[in-house]
Amino acid sequence: MPIIFSAITPHSPILVPSIGKENLSRLKATESAMEKLEEDLRAGDPDTILVISPHGLIQQDAFTINLNPEFEANFKEFGDFTTKLRFNGDVGLAYKIRESLETKAPLQLISEPNLDYGSSIPLSLLTKKLPDVKIIPLHYCGLDLQAHFKFGQLLKREFMVSKNKVAVIASGDLSHKLSKDAPAGYSPKGKKFDKKIVDYLTKRKTAELLEIDRQLIAEAGECGLKSIVILLGILDGMNYEPKMLSYEAPFGVGYLVMNFKI
Ligand SMILES: [Zn+2]
């Protein structure tokens, strides 16, 4: 089956109304962009969502796929003690990916019932009306950008031969250093990095994006780049149209919502 949906989303807890409360009004553009994405995802009627997260188990030299049959998530760490989310895992497809990629890419399987917030926040916003969708949580790793791009290309082949309709969510925030009150402190490199990423993505300059200066990446204090690069590997060779739905940074962290129409 072709891939029916692919997007970049932020994972700010503030986007969850019970956590963000009055601060959510400062993320209006992101909020309505996520609503648009939600509609688009629902229209695609996915069987399986691959969600790529920067948080959770990040290993130095192996990608991590979580194939637990069921997942739970809560937002206690953000002061919301009532929300409880449940998702079903796509164990079958996760196993198939492992089988075919075993000799081609460094990949480790884990069984961890608790979802990290990098996965659960976009899923909570985008799958409200998709109670039966299955998920495969994936974590990127310490290897370089090229390895992530290649891994995406390998994943794509598996999705194309699968009978499932697959959606891909690359979860990640851009620079955490965009203002004086930013969580990681201010660096002028933050803005430079975010501009470059948005520019390369909208112009489909993937080769340039893979060559972004390592020093610039390090100084930007981002968490989303490798999620994005895996997504670009998956989209490689396909005819897609990047559509930026929103970019804003009211809290000094760059939040990008981009839909890749295939
Ligand atoms: Zn993050």
mmCIF file of C-alpha atoms and ligand atoms in Angstrom:
data_model
loop_
_atom_site.group_PDB
_atom_site.id
_atom_site.type_symbol
_atom_site.label_atom_id
_atom_site.label_comp_id
_atom_site.label_asym_id
_atom_site.label_seq_id
_atom_site.Cartn_x
_atom_site.Cartn_y
_atom_site.Cartn_z
ATOM 1 C CA MET A 1 0.000 0.000 0.000
ATOM 2 C CA PRO A 2 1.180 3.497 -0.601
ATOM 3 C CA ILE A 3 1.871 5.732 2.353
ATOM 4 C CA ILE A 4 -1.276 7.762 2.842
ATOM 5 C CA PHE A 5 -0.121 10.547 5.150
ATOM 6 C CA SER A 6 3.113 12.071 6.357
ATOM 7 C CA ALA A 7 3.763 15.108 8.496
ATOM 8 C CA ILE A 8 6.106 16.877 10.877
ATOM 9 C CA THR A 9 4.571 17.868 14.199
ATOM 10 C CA PRO A 10 5.848 19.498 17.376
ATOM 11 C CA HIS A 11 5.252 17.825 20.731
ATOM 12 C CA SER A 12 4.773 20.742 23.056
ATOM 13 C CA PRO A 13 2.694 19.665 26.085
ATOM 14 C CA ILE A 14 1.092 23.135 25.918
ATOM 15 C CA LEU A 15 -0.893 21.918 22.892
ATOM 16 C CA VAL A 16 -2.877 19.632 25.190
ATOM 17 C CA PRO A 17 -5.691 21.831 26.564
ATOM 18 C CA SER A 18 -5.616 20.297 30.058
ATOM 19 C CA ILE A 19 -1.900 21.154 30.312
ATOM 20 C CA GLY A 20 -1.592 24.313 28.234
ATOM 21 C CA LYS A 21 -4.642 26.053 29.726
ATOM 22 C CA GLU A 22 -4.363 29.811 29.056
ATOM 23 C CA ASN A 23 -0.940 29.369 27.401
ATOM 24 C CA LEU A 24 -2.583 27.440 24.594
ATOM 25 C CA SER A 25 -3.899 30.752 23.247
ATOM 26 C CA ARG A 26 -0.281 31.653 22.400
ATOM 27 C CA LEU A 27 -0.066 28.609 20.130
ATOM 28 C CA LYS A 28 -3.129 29.385 18.002
ATOM 29 C CA ALA A 29 -1.396 28.830 14.668
ATOM 30 C CA THR A 30 -0.008 25.465 15.758
ATOM 31 C CA GLU A 31 -3.308 24.453 17.284
ATOM 32 C CA SER A 32 -5.287 25.079 14.107
ATOM 33 C CA ALA A 33 -2.553 23.489 11.975
ATOM 34 C CA MET A 34 -2.840 20.337 14.098
ATOM 35 C CA GLU A 35 -6.612 20.393 13.592
ATOM 36 C CA LYS A 36 -6.082 20.498 9.843
ATOM 37 C CA LEU A 37 -3.648 17.602 10.071
ATOM 38 C CA GLU A 38 -6.121 15.644 12.161
ATOM 39 C CA GLU A 39 -8.750 15.972 9.430
ATOM 40 C CA ASP A 40 -6.284 14.982 6.762
ATOM 41 C CA LEU A 41 -5.084 11.945 8.674
ATOM 42 C CA ARG A 42 -8.645 10.846 9.341
ATOM 43 C CA ALA A 43 -9.552 11.220 5.661
ATOM 44 C CA GLY A 44 -6.661 8.884 4.802
ATOM 45 C CA ASP A 45 -8.158 6.233 7.100
ATOM 46 C CA PRO A 46 -4.828 4.722 8.208
ATOM 47 C CA ASP A 47 -4.412 1.200 9.583
ATOM 48 C CA THR A 48 -1.054 1.967 11.126
ATOM 49 C CA ILE A 49 0.788 5.069 12.280
ATOM 50 C CA LEU A 50 4.554 5.094 12.501
ATOM 51 C CA VAL A 51 5.412 7.734 15.075
ATOM 52 C CA ILE A 52 9.054 8.803 15.205
ATOM 53 C CA SER A 53 10.002 10.305 18.555
ATOM 54 C CA PRO A 54 13.159 11.938 19.895
ATOM 55 C CA HIS A 55 12.230 11.061 23.469
ATOM 56 C CA GLY A 56 12.269 7.676 25.120
ATOM 57 C CA LEU A 57 15.025 5.162 24.517
ATOM 58 C CA ILE A 58 17.693 6.767 22.320
ATOM 59 C CA GLN A 59 20.524 4.342 21.694
ATOM 60 C CA GLN A 60 23.914 5.303 20.333
ATOM 61 C CA ASP A 61 24.139 2.890 17.439
ATOM 62 C CA ALA A 62 20.727 1.304 16.867
ATOM 63 C CA PHE A 63 17.257 2.517 15.968
ATOM 64 C CA THR A 64 14.598 1.326 18.396
ATOM 65 C CA ILE A 65 11.164 0.002 17.511
ATOM 66 C CA ASN A 66 8.704 -0.588 20.318
ATOM 67 C CA LEU A 67 6.466 -3.542 19.528
ATOM 68 C CA ASN A 68 4.420 -3.807 22.648
ATOM 69 C CA PRO A 69 0.875 -4.971 21.787
ATOM 70 C CA GLU A 70 -0.667 -2.177 23.857
ATOM 71 C CA PHE A 71 0.510 1.246 24.922
ATOM 72 C CA GLU A 72 -0.496 3.608 27.659
ATOM 73 C CA ALA A 73 0.261 7.263 28.058
ATOM 74 C CA ASN A 74 -0.490 9.878 30.653
ATOM 75 C CA PHE A 75 0.568 13.463 31.234
ATOM 76 C CA LYS A 76 1.338 13.308 34.955
ATOM 77 C CA GLU A 77 4.786 14.797 34.389
ATOM 78 C CA PHE A 78 3.020 17.913 33.093
ATOM 79 C CA GLY A 79 0.572 18.193 35.990
ATOM 80 C CA ASP A 80 -2.398 16.500 34.303
ATOM 81 C CA PHE A 81 -3.323 13.604 36.585
ATOM 82 C CA THR A 82 -6.532 12.565 34.860
ATOM 83 C CA THR A 83 -5.762 11.997 31.177
ATOM 84 C CA LYS A 84 -5.153 8.356 30.292
ATOM 85 C CA LEU A 85 -4.562 7.274 26.721
ATOM 86 C CA ARG A 86 -4.493 3.809 25.211
ATOM 87 C CA PHE A 87 -3.194 2.665 21.834
ATOM 88 C CA ASN A 88 -2.831 -0.698 20.130
ATOM 89 C CA GLY A 89 0.538 -1.637 18.692
ATOM 90 C CA ASP A 90 0.990 -3.046 15.198
ATOM 91 C CA VAL A 91 3.042 -6.049 16.289
ATOM 92 C CA GLY A 92 2.694 -7.818 12.933
ATOM 93 C CA LEU A 93 4.116 -5.020 10.836
ATOM 94 C CA ALA A 94 6.805 -4.245 13.412
ATOM 95 C CA TYR A 95 8.014 -7.860 13.249
ATOM 96 C CA LYS A 96 8.025 -7.798 9.481
ATOM 97 C CA ILE A 97 10.144 -4.656 9.516
ATOM 98 C CA ARG A 98 12.591 -6.334 11.853
ATOM 99 C CA GLU A 99 12.761 -9.481 9.730
ATOM 100 C CA SER A 100 13.546 -7.646 6.524
ATOM 101 C CA LEU A 101 15.820 -5.014 8.013
ATOM 102 C CA GLU A 102 17.790 -7.324 10.302
ATOM 103 C CA THR A 103 20.800 -7.587 8.039
ATOM 104 C CA LYS A 104 20.460 -4.110 6.511
ATOM 105 C CA ALA A 105 20.180 -1.684 9.403
ATOM 106 C CA PRO A 106 20.993 -1.509 13.106
ATOM 107 C CA LEU A 107 17.626 -2.003 14.720
ATOM 108 C CA GLN A 108 16.592 -3.134 18.150
ATOM 109 C CA LEU A 109 13.134 -4.168 19.281
ATOM 110 C CA ILE A 110 11.836 -3.356 22.729
ATOM 111 C CA SER A 111 8.578 -3.949 24.578
ATOM 112 C CA GLU A 112 7.741 -0.902 26.628
ATOM 113 C CA PRO A 113 4.072 -0.287 27.477
ATOM 114 C CA ASN A 114 4.531 3.368 28.443
ATOM 115 C CA LEU A 115 4.678 5.862 25.598
ATOM 116 C CA ASP A 116 7.017 8.827 25.807
ATOM 117 C CA TYR A 117 5.538 12.311 25.368
ATOM 118 C CA GLY A 118 7.254 12.808 21.996
ATOM 119 C CA SER A 119 4.904 10.103 20.721
ATOM 120 C CA SER A 120 1.867 10.584 22.918
ATOM 121 C CA ILE A 121 1.310 14.325 22.476
ATOM 122 C CA PRO A 122 0.942 14.315 18.674
ATOM 123 C CA LEU A 123 -0.992 11.032 18.833
ATOM 124 C CA SER A 124 -3.385 12.430 21.429
ATOM 125 C CA LEU A 125 -4.161 15.380 19.146
ATOM 126 C CA LEU A 126 -4.307 13.528 15.828
ATOM 127 C CA THR A 127 -6.019 10.219 16.625
ATOM 128 C CA LYS A 128 -8.980 11.378 18.738
ATOM 129 C CA LYS A 129 -11.392 10.032 16.141
ATOM 130 C CA LEU A 130 -9.324 7.013 15.102
ATOM 131 C CA PRO A 131 -9.881 4.642 18.020
ATOM 132 C CA ASP A 132 -8.834 1.517 16.103
ATOM 133 C CA VAL A 133 -5.636 2.726 14.514
ATOM 134 C CA LYS A 134 -2.492 0.800 15.446
ATOM 135 C CA ILE A 135 0.833 2.431 16.135
ATOM 136 C CA ILE A 136 4.515 1.645 15.787
ATOM 137 C CA PRO A 137 6.691 3.900 17.973
ATOM 138 C CA LEU A 138 10.197 4.410 16.596
ATOM 139 C CA HIS A 139 13.134 6.176 18.214
ATOM 140 C CA TYR A 140 16.027 7.589 16.287
ATOM 141 C CA CYS A 141 19.597 7.059 17.428
ATOM 142 C CA GLY A 142 23.102 8.488 17.772
ATOM 143 C CA LEU A 143 24.169 7.608 14.218
ATOM 144 C CA ASP A 144 24.619 10.369 11.632
ATOM 145 C CA LEU A 145 21.985 11.963 9.381
ATOM 146 C CA GLN A 146 22.888 9.786 6.385
ATOM 147 C CA ALA A 147 22.191 6.642 8.410
ATOM 148 C CA HIS A 148 18.799 8.064 9.357
ATOM 149 C CA PHE A 149 17.964 8.885 5.751
ATOM 150 C CA LYS A 150 18.936 5.360 4.656
ATOM 151 C CA PHE A 151 16.875 3.849 7.435
ATOM 152 C CA GLY A 152 13.878 5.813 6.168
ATOM 153 C CA GLN A 153 14.440 4.482 2.650
ATOM 154 C CA LEU A 154 14.461 0.917 3.976
ATOM 155 C CA LEU A 155 11.290 1.498 5.974
ATOM 156 C CA LYS A 156 9.548 2.860 2.910
ATOM 157 C CA ARG A 157 10.095 -0.429 1.024
ATOM 158 C CA GLU A 158 8.436 -2.322 3.867
ATOM 159 C CA PHE A 159 5.456 0.019 3.875
ATOM 160 C CA MET A 160 5.024 -0.275 0.119
ATOM 161 C CA VAL A 161 4.723 -4.085 0.268
ATOM 162 C CA SER A 162 2.516 -4.036 3.366
ATOM 163 C CA LYS A 163 -1.234 -4.388 2.976
ATOM 164 C CA ASN A 164 -1.718 -1.725 5.648
ATOM 165 C CA LYS A 165 -2.359 1.906 4.929
ATOM 166 C CA VAL A 166 0.479 3.616 6.756
ATOM 167 C CA ALA A 167 0.750 7.162 8.092
ATOM 168 C CA VAL A 168 4.034 8.648 9.260
ATOM 169 C CA ILE A 169 4.369 11.275 11.980
ATOM 170 C CA ALA A 170 7.805 12.783 12.509
ATOM 171 C CA SER A 171 7.567 14.251 15.990
ATOM 172 C CA GLY A 172 10.095 16.903 16.892
ATOM 173 C CA ASP A 173 10.682 20.498 17.896
ATOM 174 C CA LEU A 174 13.190 22.783 16.222
ATOM 175 C CA SER A 175 15.580 25.095 18.098
ATOM 176 C CA HIS A 176 15.078 25.495 21.853
ATOM 177 C CA LYS A 177 17.204 28.672 21.867
ATOM 178 C CA LEU A 178 15.126 31.236 20.013
ATOM 179 C CA SER A 179 14.651 33.860 22.715
ATOM 180 C CA LYS A 180 16.163 35.154 25.933
ATOM 181 C CA ASP A 181 13.630 33.222 28.001
ATOM 182 C CA ALA A 182 13.984 30.028 25.950
ATOM 183 C CA PRO A 183 14.386 26.813 27.956
ATOM 184 C CA ALA A 184 17.898 26.174 26.643
ATOM 185 C CA GLY A 185 19.058 29.828 26.779
ATOM 186 C CA TYR A 186 19.471 32.128 23.786
ATOM 187 C CA SER A 187 21.685 31.553 20.779
ATOM 188 C CA PRO A 188 21.499 33.453 17.472
ATOM 189 C CA LYS A 189 22.219 30.099 15.815
ATOM 190 C CA GLY A 190 18.745 28.920 16.806
ATOM 191 C CA LYS A 191 16.946 31.194 14.364
ATOM 192 C CA LYS A 192 19.475 30.470 11.649
ATOM 193 C CA PHE A 193 18.925 26.729 12.051
ATOM 194 C CA ASP A 194 15.117 26.939 12.007
ATOM 195 C CA LYS A 195 15.167 29.149 8.894
ATOM 196 C CA LYS A 196 17.401 26.720 7.077
ATOM 197 C CA ILE A 197 15.264 23.715 7.983
ATOM 198 C CA VAL A 198 12.031 25.377 6.871
ATOM 199 C CA ASP A 199 13.680 26.657 3.694
ATOM 200 C CA TYR A 200 15.192 23.289 2.709
ATOM 201 C CA LEU A 201 12.009 21.403 3.514
ATOM 202 C CA THR A 202 9.713 23.689 1.543
ATOM 203 C CA LYS A 203 12.087 23.677 -1.432
ATOM 204 C CA ARG A 204 12.646 19.921 -1.154
ATOM 205 C CA LYS A 205 16.393 20.452 -0.854
ATOM 206 C CA THR A 206 17.019 17.178 0.926
ATOM 207 C CA ALA A 207 20.680 16.860 -0.065
ATOM 208 C CA GLU A 208 21.383 20.295 1.427
ATOM 209 C CA LEU A 209 19.450 19.456 4.565
ATOM 210 C CA LEU A 210 21.550 16.334 5.104
ATOM 211 C CA GLU A 211 24.678 18.488 4.849
ATOM 212 C CA ILE A 212 23.730 21.118 7.424
ATOM 213 C CA ASP A 213 26.745 22.166 9.438
ATOM 214 C CA ARG A 214 27.112 19.870 12.470
ATOM 215 C CA GLN A 215 28.174 22.782 14.670
ATOM 216 C CA LEU A 216 25.015 24.689 13.748
ATOM 217 C CA ILE A 217 22.867 21.663 14.615
ATOM 218 C CA ALA A 218 24.593 21.253 17.967
ATOM 219 C CA GLU A 219 24.220 24.937 18.858
ATOM 220 C CA ALA A 220 20.562 25.097 17.834
ATOM 221 C CA GLY A 221 19.521 22.749 20.636
ATOM 222 C CA GLU A 222 16.892 20.945 18.577
ATOM 223 C CA CYS A 223 15.264 17.538 18.969
ATOM 224 C CA GLY A 224 13.382 17.121 15.690
ATOM 225 C CA LEU A 225 15.980 16.938 12.926
ATOM 226 C CA LYS A 226 16.577 13.182 12.932
ATOM 227 C CA SER A 227 12.835 12.435 13.037
ATOM 228 C CA ILE A 228 12.511 14.687 9.987
ATOM 229 C CA VAL A 229 15.399 12.996 8.189
ATOM 230 C CA ILE A 230 13.862 9.528 8.639
ATOM 231 C CA LEU A 231 10.629 10.923 7.202
ATOM 232 C CA LEU A 232 12.534 12.368 4.230
ATOM 233 C CA GLY A 233 14.112 8.946 3.658
ATOM 234 C CA ILE A 234 10.644 7.406 3.590
ATOM 235 C CA LEU A 235 9.486 10.044 1.076
ATOM 236 C CA ASP A 236 12.586 9.755 -1.090
ATOM 237 C CA GLY A 237 11.722 9.024 -4.706
ATOM 238 C CA MET A 238 8.054 9.826 -4.170
ATOM 239 C CA ASN A 239 6.187 12.711 -5.619
ATOM 240 C CA TYR A 240 5.260 14.855 -2.630
ATOM 241 C CA GLU A 241 4.378 18.428 -1.930
ATOM 242 C CA PRO A 242 5.538 19.996 1.315
ATOM 243 C CA LYS A 243 2.976 22.336 2.822
ATOM 244 C CA MET A 244 3.908 24.389 5.845
ATOM 245 C CA LEU A 245 0.778 24.717 7.983
ATOM 246 C CA SER A 246 2.416 26.694 10.775
ATOM 247 C CA TYR A 247 5.651 27.793 12.333
ATOM 248 C CA GLU A 248 5.813 29.759 15.557
ATOM 249 C CA ALA A 249 7.978 30.086 18.640
ATOM 250 C CA PRO A 250 6.212 32.078 21.365
ATOM 251 C CA PHE A 251 8.115 30.286 24.124
ATOM 252 C CA GLY A 252 11.529 30.331 22.464
ATOM 253 C CA VAL A 253 11.107 26.848 20.946
ATOM 254 C CA GLY A 254 10.471 26.432 17.227
ATOM 255 C CA TYR A 255 7.222 24.563 16.522
ATOM 256 C CA LEU A 256 6.775 23.469 12.913
ATOM 257 C CA VAL A 257 3.733 21.753 11.439
ATOM 258 C CA MET A 258 4.300 20.579 7.905
ATOM 259 C CA ASN A 259 2.146 18.281 5.801
ATOM 260 C CA PHE A 260 3.754 16.324 2.979
ATOM 261 C CA LYS A 261 0.996 15.678 0.494
ATOM 262 C CA ILE A 262 1.818 12.564 -1.499
HETATM 263 ZN ZN ZN B 1 11.568 17.314 22.045
#
